[in-house]
CSV table of C-alpha atoms in Angstrom, one decimal:
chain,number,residue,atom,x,y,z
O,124,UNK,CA,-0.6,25.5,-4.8
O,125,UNK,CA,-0.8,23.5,-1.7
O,126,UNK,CA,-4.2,22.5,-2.0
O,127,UNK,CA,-3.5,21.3,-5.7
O,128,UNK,CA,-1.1,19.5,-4.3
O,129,UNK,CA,-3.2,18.0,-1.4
O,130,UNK,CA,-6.6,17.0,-3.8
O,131,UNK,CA,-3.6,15.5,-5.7
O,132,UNK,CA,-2.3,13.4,-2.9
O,133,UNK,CA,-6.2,12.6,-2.2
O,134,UNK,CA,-6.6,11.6,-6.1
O,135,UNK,CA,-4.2,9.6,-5.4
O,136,UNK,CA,-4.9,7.6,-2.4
O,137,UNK,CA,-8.1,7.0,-3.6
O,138,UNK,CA,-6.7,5.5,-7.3
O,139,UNK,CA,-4.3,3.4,-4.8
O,140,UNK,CA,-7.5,2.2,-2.9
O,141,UNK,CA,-9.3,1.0,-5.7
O,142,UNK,CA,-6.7,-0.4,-7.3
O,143,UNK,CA,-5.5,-2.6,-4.0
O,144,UNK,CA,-9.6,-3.4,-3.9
O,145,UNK,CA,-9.7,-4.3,-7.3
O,146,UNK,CA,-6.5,-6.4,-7.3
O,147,UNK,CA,-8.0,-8.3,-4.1
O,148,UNK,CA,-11.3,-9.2,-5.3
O,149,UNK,CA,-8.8,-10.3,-9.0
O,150,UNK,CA,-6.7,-12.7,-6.5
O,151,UNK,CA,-9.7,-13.8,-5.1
O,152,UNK,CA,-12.0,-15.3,-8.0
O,153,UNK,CA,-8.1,-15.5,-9.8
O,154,UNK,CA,-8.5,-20.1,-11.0
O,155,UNK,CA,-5.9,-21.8,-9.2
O,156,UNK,CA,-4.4,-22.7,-13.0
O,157,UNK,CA,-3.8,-18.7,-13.6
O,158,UNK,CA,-1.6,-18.6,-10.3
O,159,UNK,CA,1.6,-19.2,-11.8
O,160,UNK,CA,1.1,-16.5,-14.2
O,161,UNK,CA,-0.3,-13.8,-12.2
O,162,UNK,CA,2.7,-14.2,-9.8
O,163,UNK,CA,5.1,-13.7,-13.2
O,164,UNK,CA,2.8,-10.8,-14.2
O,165,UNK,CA,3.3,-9.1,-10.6
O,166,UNK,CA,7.4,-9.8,-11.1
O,167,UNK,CA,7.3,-7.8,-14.2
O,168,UNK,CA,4.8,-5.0,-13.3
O,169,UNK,CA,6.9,-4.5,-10.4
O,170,UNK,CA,10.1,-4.3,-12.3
O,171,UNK,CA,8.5,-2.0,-14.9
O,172,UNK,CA,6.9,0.6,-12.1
O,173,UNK,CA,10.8,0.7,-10.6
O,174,UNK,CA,12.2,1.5,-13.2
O,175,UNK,CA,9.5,4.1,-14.0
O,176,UNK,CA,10.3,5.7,-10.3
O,177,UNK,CA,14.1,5.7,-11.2
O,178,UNK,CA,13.5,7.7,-13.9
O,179,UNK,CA,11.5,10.1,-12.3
O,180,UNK,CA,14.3,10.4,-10.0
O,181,UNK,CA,17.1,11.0,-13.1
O,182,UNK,CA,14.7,13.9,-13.8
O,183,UNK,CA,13.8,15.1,-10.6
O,184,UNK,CA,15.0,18.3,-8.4
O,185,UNK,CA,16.6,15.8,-5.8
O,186,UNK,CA,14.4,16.6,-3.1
O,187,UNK,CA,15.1,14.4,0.2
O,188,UNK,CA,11.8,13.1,-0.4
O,189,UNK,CA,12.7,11.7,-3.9
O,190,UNK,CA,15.9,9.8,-2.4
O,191,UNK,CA,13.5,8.1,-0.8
O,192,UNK,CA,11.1,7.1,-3.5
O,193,UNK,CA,14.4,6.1,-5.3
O,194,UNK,CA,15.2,4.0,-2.5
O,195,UNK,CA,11.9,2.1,-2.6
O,196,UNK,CA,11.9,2.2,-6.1
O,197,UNK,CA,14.9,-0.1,-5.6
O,198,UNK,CA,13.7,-2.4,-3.0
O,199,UNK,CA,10.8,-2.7,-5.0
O,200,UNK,CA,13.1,-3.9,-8.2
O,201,UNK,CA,14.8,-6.3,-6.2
O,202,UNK,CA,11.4,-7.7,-4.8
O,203,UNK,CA,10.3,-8.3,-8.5
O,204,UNK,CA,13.8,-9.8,-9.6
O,205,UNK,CA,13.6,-12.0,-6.8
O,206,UNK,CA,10.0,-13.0,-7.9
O,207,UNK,CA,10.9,-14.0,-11.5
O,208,UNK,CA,14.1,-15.9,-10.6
O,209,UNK,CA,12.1,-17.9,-8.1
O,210,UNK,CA,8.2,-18.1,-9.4
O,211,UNK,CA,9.1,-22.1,-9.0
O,212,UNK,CA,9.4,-20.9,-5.1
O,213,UNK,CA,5.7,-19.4,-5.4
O,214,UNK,CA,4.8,-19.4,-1.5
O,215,UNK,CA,7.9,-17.9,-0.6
O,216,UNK,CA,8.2,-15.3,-3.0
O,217,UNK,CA,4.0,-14.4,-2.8
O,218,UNK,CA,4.4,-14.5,0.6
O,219,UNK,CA,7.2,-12.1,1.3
O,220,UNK,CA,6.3,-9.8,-1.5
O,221,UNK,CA,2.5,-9.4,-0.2
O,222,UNK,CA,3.8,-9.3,3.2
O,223,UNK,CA,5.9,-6.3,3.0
O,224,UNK,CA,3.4,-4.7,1.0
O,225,UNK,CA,0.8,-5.3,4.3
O,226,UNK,CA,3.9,-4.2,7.0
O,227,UNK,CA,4.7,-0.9,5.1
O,228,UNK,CA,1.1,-0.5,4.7
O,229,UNK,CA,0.5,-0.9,8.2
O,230,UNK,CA,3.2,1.3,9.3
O,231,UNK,CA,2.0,4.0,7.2
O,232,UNK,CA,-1.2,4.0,8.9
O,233,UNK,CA,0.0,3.9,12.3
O,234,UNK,CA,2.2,6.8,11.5
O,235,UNK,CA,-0.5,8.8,9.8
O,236,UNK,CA,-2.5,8.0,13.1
O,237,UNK,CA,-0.1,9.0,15.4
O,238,UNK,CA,0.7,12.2,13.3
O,239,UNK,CA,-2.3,13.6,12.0
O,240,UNK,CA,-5.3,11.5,12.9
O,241,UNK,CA,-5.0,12.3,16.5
O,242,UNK,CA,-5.0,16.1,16.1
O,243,UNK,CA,-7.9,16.1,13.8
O,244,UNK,CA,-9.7,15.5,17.0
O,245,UNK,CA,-12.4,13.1,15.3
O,246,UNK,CA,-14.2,10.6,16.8
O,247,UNK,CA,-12.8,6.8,17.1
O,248,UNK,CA,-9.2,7.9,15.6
O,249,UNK,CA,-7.4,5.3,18.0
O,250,UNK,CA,-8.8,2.8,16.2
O,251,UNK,CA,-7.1,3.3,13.1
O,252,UNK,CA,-3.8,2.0,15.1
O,253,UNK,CA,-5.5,-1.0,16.1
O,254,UNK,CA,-6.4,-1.4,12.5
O,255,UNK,CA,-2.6,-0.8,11.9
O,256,UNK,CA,-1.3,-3.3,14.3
O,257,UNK,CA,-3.7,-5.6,12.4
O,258,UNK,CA,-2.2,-5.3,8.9
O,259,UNK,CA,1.6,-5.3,10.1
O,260,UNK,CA,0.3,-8.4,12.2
O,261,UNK,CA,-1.0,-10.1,8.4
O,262,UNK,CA,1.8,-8.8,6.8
O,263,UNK,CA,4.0,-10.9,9.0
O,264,UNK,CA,1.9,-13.8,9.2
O,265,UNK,CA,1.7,-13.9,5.1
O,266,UNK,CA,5.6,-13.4,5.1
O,267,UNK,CA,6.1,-16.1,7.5
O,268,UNK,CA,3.9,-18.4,6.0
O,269,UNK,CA,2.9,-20.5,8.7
O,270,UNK,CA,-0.2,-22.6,8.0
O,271,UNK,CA,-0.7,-22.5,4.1
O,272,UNK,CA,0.7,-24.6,2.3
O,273,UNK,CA,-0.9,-24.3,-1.2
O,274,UNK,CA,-0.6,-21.3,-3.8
O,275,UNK,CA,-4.5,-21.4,-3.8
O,276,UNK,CA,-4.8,-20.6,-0.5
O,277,UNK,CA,-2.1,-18.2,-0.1
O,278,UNK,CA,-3.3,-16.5,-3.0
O,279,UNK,CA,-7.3,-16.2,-1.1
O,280,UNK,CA,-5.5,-15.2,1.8
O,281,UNK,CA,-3.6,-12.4,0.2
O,282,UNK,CA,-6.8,-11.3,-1.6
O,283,UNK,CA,-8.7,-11.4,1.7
O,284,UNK,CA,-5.8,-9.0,3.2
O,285,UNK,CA,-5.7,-7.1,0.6
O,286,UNK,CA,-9.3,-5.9,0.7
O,287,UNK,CA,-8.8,-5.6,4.4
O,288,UNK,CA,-6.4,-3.0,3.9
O,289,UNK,CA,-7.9,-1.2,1.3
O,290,UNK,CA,-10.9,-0.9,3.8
O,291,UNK,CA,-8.2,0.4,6.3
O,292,UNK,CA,-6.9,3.2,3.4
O,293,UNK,CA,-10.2,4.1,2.9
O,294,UNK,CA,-10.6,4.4,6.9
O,295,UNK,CA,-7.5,6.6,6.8
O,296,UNK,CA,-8.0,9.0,3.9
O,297,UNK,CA,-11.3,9.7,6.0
O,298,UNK,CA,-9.9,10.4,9.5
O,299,UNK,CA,-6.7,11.8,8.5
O,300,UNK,CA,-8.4,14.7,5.5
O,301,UNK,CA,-8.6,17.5,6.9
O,302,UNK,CA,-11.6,19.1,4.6
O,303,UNK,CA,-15.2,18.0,4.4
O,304,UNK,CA,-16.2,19.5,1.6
O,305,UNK,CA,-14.4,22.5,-1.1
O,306,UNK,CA,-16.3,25.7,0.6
O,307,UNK,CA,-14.2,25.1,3.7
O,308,UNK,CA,-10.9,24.5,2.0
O,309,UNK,CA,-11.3,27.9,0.7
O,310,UNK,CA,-12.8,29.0,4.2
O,311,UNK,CA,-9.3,27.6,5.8
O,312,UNK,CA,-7.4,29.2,3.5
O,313,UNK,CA,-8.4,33.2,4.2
O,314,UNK,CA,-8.4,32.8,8.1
């Protein structure tokens, strides 16, 4: 059952990966006429995966762990309210919606470095909170908004982050797994 659960959890940070790469590379080639609307179509997908995760919660056991997916599930609805009250206020709402998505992201893979990277004992795992400061350093530089001052170029520098830290999942999912291959799952599990 627990390793079910784990090539589950691997299945799905994998899915996630692609999808943020996919997404990126969208953002990136995305015609500066087809902003407005892809901002719009975030704002709803957003609302529409919250609402998904609330349900789940109505049906769940109540575990701790699904108070807070019900939680995020909420900030999450807010973040895509906010988004279609104020797609007129593009920068601002593509700029803090990307840039949370980047801090959490970032904090996640500091705390899977600090937790489980570093007892796996591999090779070069420190670098993977270096790659962490990095993304919680773009997420806040996104959310600030400093220096760009178009949708365009918001929307390339989202895209570029965006692939950067779906090269930093991909990083992570490989220092943090603890198996190499199926023979020595099954080899853990009898010892």
């Amino acid at each position: 059952m627990l390793f079910q659960t784990l090539d589950k959890f691997k299945r799905q940070s994998i899915l996630a990966t692609i999808l943020m790469m996919a997404f990126g590379v969208f953002i990136l080639i995305c015609p500066e006429s087809y902003v407005n609307t892809l901002v719009v179509t975030v704002g709803y997908g957003m609302v529409i995966f919250a609402i998904v995760e609330m349900l789940e919660f109505i049906s769940s056991k109540k575990a701790p762990i699904h108070y807070i997916i019900f939680t995020g599930a909420l900030i999450i609805a807010f973040l895509g309210v906010f988004i279609l009250i104020y797609n007129q206020d593009l920068l601002k709402a593509l700029g803090w919606l990307f840039g949370f998505v980047l801090v959490q992201d970032g904090l996640f893979t500091l705390l899977n470095a600090l937790l489980f990277a570093r007892r796996s004992n591999r090779k070069g795992w420190w670098l993977l909170i270096v790659l962490a400061v990095v993304l919680m350093t773009l997420g806040v530089l996104i959310f600030v908004n400093p220096w760009w001052d178009s949708p365009t170029m918001l929307t390339k520098v989202i895209g570029g982050a965006l692939l950067f830290s779906a090269f930093v999942s991909t990083l992570r999912l490989i220092w943090v797994w603890p198996f190499k291959n199926g023979k020595e799952s099954a080899e853990d599990a009898s010892e």
